[in-house]
XYZ file of C-alpha atoms in Angstrom:
340
model
C -3.474 -17.926 40.082
C -6.975 -15.923 38.974
C -6.653 -12.970 37.658
C -6.295 -9.771 39.622
C -9.349 -7.326 39.692
C -9.632 -4.055 40.940
C -11.100 -5.216 44.355
C -7.304 -6.427 44.760
C -6.026 -3.733 44.412
C -8.236 -1.853 46.432
C -7.388 -3.822 49.277
C -3.826 -3.657 49.109
C -3.998 0.214 48.712
C -6.235 0.450 51.431
C -8.904 2.678 49.296
C -12.271 2.027 47.873
C -12.644 0.455 44.386
C -14.098 3.759 43.077
C -10.671 5.502 43.704
C -8.834 2.718 41.785
C -11.157 3.154 39.060
C -10.514 7.031 38.711
C -6.752 6.160 39.085
C -6.541 3.387 36.477
C -8.673 5.668 34.329
C -6.720 8.587 34.581
C -9.890 10.453 35.982
C -9.795 13.311 38.498
C -10.799 12.249 42.153
C -7.873 10.789 43.624
C -4.534 12.464 44.578
C -1.467 12.541 42.356
C 0.342 10.735 45.531
C -2.449 7.677 45.665
C -3.263 7.526 42.003
C 0.673 6.740 41.807
C 0.743 4.135 44.256
C -2.590 2.565 42.696
C -0.836 2.298 39.436
C 2.602 0.748 41.130
C 0.234 -2.034 42.863
C -1.272 -2.705 39.519
C 1.560 -3.199 37.834
C 3.436 -5.329 40.629
C 0.060 -7.464 40.574
C -0.045 -8.043 36.618
C -3.481 -6.139 36.453
C -4.867 -5.791 32.791
C -7.862 -4.096 31.795
C -10.928 -6.644 30.794
C -11.404 -6.709 26.965
C -15.265 -8.072 27.428
C -15.557 -4.497 30.112
C -13.578 -1.999 27.552
C -15.866 -3.350 24.838
C -18.824 -2.171 27.195
C -17.446 0.777 27.884
C -16.682 1.999 24.181
C -18.033 -0.406 21.805
C -14.602 -1.688 20.811
C -13.773 -5.293 20.856
C -9.833 -4.390 20.260
C -9.720 -7.270 17.886
C -9.639 -7.740 13.589
C -11.080 -10.986 12.089
C -9.995 -13.791 9.779
C -11.659 -16.352 8.462
C -9.869 -18.693 5.764
C -12.047 -21.105 3.809
C -9.288 -23.429 2.951
C -8.301 -26.810 4.515
C -6.203 -26.444 8.142
C -3.448 -28.898 6.619
C -2.973 -26.766 3.653
C -2.890 -23.546 5.917
C -0.262 -25.493 7.660
C 2.318 -25.723 4.753
C 1.721 -22.771 2.593
C 4.149 -19.782 3.128
C 1.642 -17.269 1.407
C -0.775 -17.013 4.376
C 1.480 -17.616 7.177
C 3.670 -14.612 6.208
C 0.764 -12.473 5.167
C -0.508 -13.487 8.514
C 2.601 -12.366 10.168
C 2.597 -8.879 8.397
C -0.820 -8.377 9.763
C -0.270 -9.288 13.074
C 2.934 -7.679 13.573
C 1.100 -4.066 12.714
C -1.707 -5.095 14.611
C 0.463 -6.117 17.919
C 2.148 -2.648 17.552
C -1.519 -0.877 18.158
C -2.568 -3.822 20.746
C -4.955 -5.077 18.902
C -5.533 -8.938 18.577
C -6.302 -11.442 15.423
C -9.069 -13.520 15.647
C -8.218 -16.367 13.186
C -11.050 -18.705 12.210
C -10.881 -21.651 9.535
C -14.214 -22.803 8.122
C -15.027 -26.023 5.842
C -17.124 -23.775 3.437
C -18.642 -20.636 2.519
C -21.674 -21.255 4.226
C -19.806 -21.624 7.696
C -18.132 -18.309 6.760
C -21.039 -16.413 6.315
C -22.380 -17.610 9.995
C -18.890 -16.733 11.293
C -19.359 -12.899 10.683
C -22.843 -12.877 11.915
C -21.796 -14.412 15.088
C -19.047 -12.259 15.295
C -20.556 -9.014 15.090
C -23.570 -9.978 17.044
C -21.757 -10.919 19.905
C -18.920 -7.750 19.514
C -16.172 -10.085 19.111
C -14.115 -8.169 16.401
C -14.232 -4.664 15.341
C -13.693 -5.694 11.443
C -12.493 -8.325 9.338
C -10.007 -8.867 6.460
C -11.620 -10.678 3.732
C -9.231 -13.193 1.798
C -9.808 -15.445 -1.293
C -12.605 -13.278 -3.503
C -14.590 -15.439 -5.102
C -16.032 -14.662 -8.909
C -19.376 -14.896 -7.640
C -18.790 -13.765 -3.892
C -21.867 -13.315 -1.328
C -19.704 -12.149 1.992
C -19.308 -8.332 0.512
C -23.271 -8.100 0.493
C -23.655 -9.524 4.108
C -20.544 -7.499 4.796
C -22.491 -4.281 4.067
C -25.725 -5.792 5.406
C -24.443 -5.877 8.835
C -22.449 -3.051 8.829
C -19.125 -4.743 9.410
C -16.177 -2.641 8.490
C -14.211 -4.722 6.225
C -10.959 -5.071 3.814
C -10.803 -7.260 0.956
C -7.505 -8.984 0.203
C -7.642 -8.647 -3.472
C -9.444 -6.627 -6.566
C -9.577 -4.430 -7.957
C -12.427 -6.460 -9.379
C -15.525 -7.594 -7.697
C -15.027 -5.970 -4.221
C -18.667 -4.528 -4.478
C -18.166 -1.497 -2.543
C -15.721 -2.819 -0.051
C -12.300 -1.424 -0.001
C -9.719 -3.428 -1.144
C -6.027 -4.088 -1.813
C -4.680 -5.792 -4.383
C -1.074 -6.489 -6.713
C -0.922 -5.962 -10.074
C -0.953 -9.431 -11.119
C -1.762 -9.255 -14.536
C 1.706 -7.220 -14.914
C 3.603 -9.801 -13.109
C 2.170 -12.533 -15.401
C 3.120 -10.688 -18.748
C 6.810 -10.367 -17.303
C 6.626 -13.952 -16.410
C 5.782 -14.902 -20.532
C 7.948 -12.357 -22.123
C 10.739 -13.888 -20.123
C 10.185 -17.860 -20.843
C 9.089 -16.189 -24.725
C 12.470 -14.330 -24.617
C 14.186 -17.750 -23.781
C 12.436 -19.529 -26.494
C 10.039 -21.458 -24.920
C 6.657 -21.593 -27.095
C 4.636 -24.339 -25.196
C 3.874 -22.734 -21.503
C 1.664 -24.612 -19.118
C 0.289 -23.227 -16.034
C -0.440 -24.880 -13.305
C -3.012 -22.601 -11.671
C -5.348 -22.399 -8.460
C -9.084 -22.574 -7.754
C -10.888 -21.855 -10.671
C -13.273 -19.740 -9.011
C -11.258 -17.415 -7.331
C -10.604 -14.076 -8.740
C -7.272 -14.152 -8.630
C -6.717 -17.265 -10.780
C -9.158 -15.660 -13.338
C -7.172 -12.366 -13.316
C -3.768 -14.725 -13.940
C -5.596 -17.101 -16.496
C -7.077 -13.805 -18.543
C -3.526 -12.495 -18.662
C -1.587 -15.253 -19.203
C -3.920 -16.359 -22.367
C -3.780 -12.765 -23.545
C 0.127 -12.345 -23.460
C 0.682 -15.733 -25.004
C -1.044 -14.924 -27.899
C 0.412 -11.670 -28.376
C 3.543 -13.520 -28.363
C 3.048 -16.736 -30.314
C 3.359 -19.204 -27.233
C 0.737 -21.661 -27.137
C -0.852 -21.887 -23.271
C -2.113 -24.512 -21.641
C -3.964 -24.032 -17.920
C -4.858 -27.103 -15.519
C -6.784 -26.158 -12.049
C -5.981 -27.350 -9.235
C -6.460 -26.433 -5.524
C -3.204 -25.538 -4.674
C -1.595 -28.687 -3.032
C 1.156 -30.428 -3.467
C -0.621 -33.151 -4.498
C -2.695 -31.842 -6.811
C 0.212 -29.971 -8.380
C 2.242 -33.170 -8.913
C -0.707 -34.865 -10.357
C -0.953 -31.852 -13.098
C 2.460 -31.908 -13.774
C 2.367 -35.830 -14.553
C -0.357 -35.621 -16.897
C 1.150 -32.232 -18.676
C 5.076 -34.087 -18.745
C 2.849 -37.563 -20.499
C 1.069 -35.545 -22.703
C 1.912 -36.260 -26.439
C 3.513 -32.594 -26.797
C 4.688 -31.999 -23.593
C 5.328 -28.032 -22.235
C 9.085 -27.123 -22.340
C 8.075 -24.763 -19.117
C 5.473 -24.930 -16.330
C 4.544 -22.149 -14.495
C 2.532 -22.965 -10.617
C 0.716 -20.711 -8.818
C 2.007 -21.327 -5.503
C 5.543 -22.264 -4.411
C 4.174 -25.740 -2.762
C 3.080 -27.383 -6.566
C 6.259 -25.917 -7.831
C 8.204 -28.146 -5.566
C 5.804 -30.831 -6.238
C 6.506 -30.623 -9.820
C 10.242 -30.365 -9.378
C 9.892 -33.518 -7.645
C 7.809 -35.311 -10.146
C 10.231 -34.180 -13.433
C 12.957 -36.007 -11.497
C 10.629 -38.819 -11.208
C 10.030 -39.048 -14.816
C 13.619 -38.169 -15.957
C 13.117 -34.925 -17.066
C 15.901 -32.790 -16.010
C 15.245 -29.285 -14.858
C 16.139 -26.554 -16.604
C 17.754 -28.438 -19.700
C 14.467 -30.075 -20.740
C 11.836 -27.996 -18.357
C 12.030 -24.836 -17.229
C 9.610 -23.951 -13.787
C 8.615 -21.102 -12.650
C 6.886 -20.376 -9.236
C 4.069 -17.560 -7.942
C 4.916 -16.809 -4.168
C 8.956 -16.764 -3.883
C 9.773 -17.969 -0.458
C 12.579 -20.139 1.522
C 11.178 -23.171 -0.627
C 11.943 -22.139 -3.710
C 15.864 -21.243 -2.728
C 16.397 -24.829 -0.451
C 15.704 -27.406 -3.616
C 17.942 -27.990 -6.378
C 17.687 -26.142 -8.830
C 16.613 -23.181 -7.015
C 13.426 -21.668 -8.720
C 12.893 -18.937 -10.501
C 9.827 -17.360 -8.851
C 7.573 -14.262 -8.507
C 8.213 -12.103 -5.679
C 6.688 -10.294 -3.266
C 7.152 -8.655 0.236
C 4.155 -10.368 1.213
C 4.684 -9.182 5.157
C 4.358 -6.041 4.076
C 1.142 -6.507 2.050
C -0.306 -7.604 5.028
C 0.922 -4.678 7.603
C -0.284 -2.439 4.358
C -3.640 -4.250 4.547
C -4.142 -4.294 8.542
C -2.886 -0.215 8.226
C -5.886 -0.043 5.473
C -8.546 -1.949 8.163
C -7.528 -0.209 11.335
C -8.366 3.263 9.864
C -11.583 1.778 8.736
C -12.439 0.812 11.911
C -11.126 4.629 13.375
C -14.046 5.952 10.785
C -11.241 7.090 8.424
C -11.934 7.456 4.747
C -10.462 4.142 3.242
C -10.499 3.620 -0.595
C -9.077 0.345 -2.851
C -5.393 0.518 -3.772
C -2.819 -1.304 -5.673
C -0.017 -2.595 -3.164
C 2.690 -3.331 -5.472
C 3.625 -5.394 -8.816
C 5.318 -8.768 -7.719
C 8.966 -8.966 -9.558
C 10.150 -11.829 -11.139
C 13.617 -13.019 -9.631
C 15.380 -15.538 -12.168
C 17.334 -18.606 -10.700
C 18.666 -21.939 -11.685
C 15.127 -23.827 -12.749
C 14.845 -21.600 -16.114
C 17.220 -21.454 -19.224
C 17.019 -21.137 -23.038
C 15.178 -23.782 -24.924
C 17.705 -26.277 -26.299
C 17.619 -26.489 -29.934
C 14.657 -29.267 -31.420
C 12.695 -28.660 -28.082
C 11.005 -25.365 -29.073
C-alpha cells in the first residue's frame, strides 16, 4: 500500500489540502468540527508526518547518530554495546527521536560519515564512542558545528561535553581485592591500546599494583574472544604465570575461562578471573565470574539525555556517570599456599 498523503485525507474529508494542513498542524482556519473530522480520518488512514518535510520546516532531522568503528561481528556478540544502545534507544523512543547507527571499517570512513550526515540533514547530533588518544573527530565535529556528546572522558574531550565512568577507581578496587586475597602476580588482558579508556585503566592498574607490591602484566588485544584466548594461553604458559587475570570485557573473560580448562588450570583453585562489564555471560558459565558491574542501559540513557539537551540549545557540560562496582563470585578465591 502506498503511504497516505494530505491529498488522500482531503479527498476523504471533502476539503482542500490547505484545510487539512491547517488541521494537522493545529493552525486556525478550520472549524473545530472539521478539524476533528480531519484528525479522525488521518488516524484511520495511518497518516504520519514526513520527517523530510519536517526537517525542511524546522531544520530538525528527528534523529541522532552513532558511528562505531569496530567489526560488525564483534558488535553482534559484545553485550556492552548492545546494552548501551538499548539505553540510548529507550530514551530516544520516549521522545520520538530515531537512532541512526552506522558501522565503518576505519577512522577515515567514520569522518566521511559525519560530513555526509550533516550535509544531508540526516541527524541533529551524534554520540562519539571509543575516544582515541590521538582523535581527529572532535575537531571535525566542532568545525562542522555538529552537536556531539562523547561517551567517555574526562581527558581528551577537546572541548566537547562527555559522560564517563570512574574506571580508575574501579581498577583500584579490583587490584586491592585481588591483593587482599594474596595474589602477587596479576595480569590484565586489555583492549585496544589506542583507546583512552584503555590508557586510563592501564595507568591505574600499574600504579595500584606498584603501591601494593603486586607484579603487573598487561597484554593488549582487540576485545575479541579469539585474542582473549590467545593472550590467556601465552600468560598461562609463561615461566611465572599469573595467579589472577583481569579481562577488559566479558567476552574475553569467558574465552579465558575456557582456555584455563583446556590447559588443566582450575579456576579459582589455581587461577582467579575477573571480568569487566558484568553481563549474563558472567553468570551463565561455571564457575560464575567475578565482574566489574555497571548499569549500562542507564549509562546510555544518561548520555542520550545530554545530547538531546544539547540539540535543544541547552548548556551541556561533562559529567561522571558512575563508578563501576566489583561483584565477587565463584571465579576468585584466596591464594593457596605456595602459589603466591
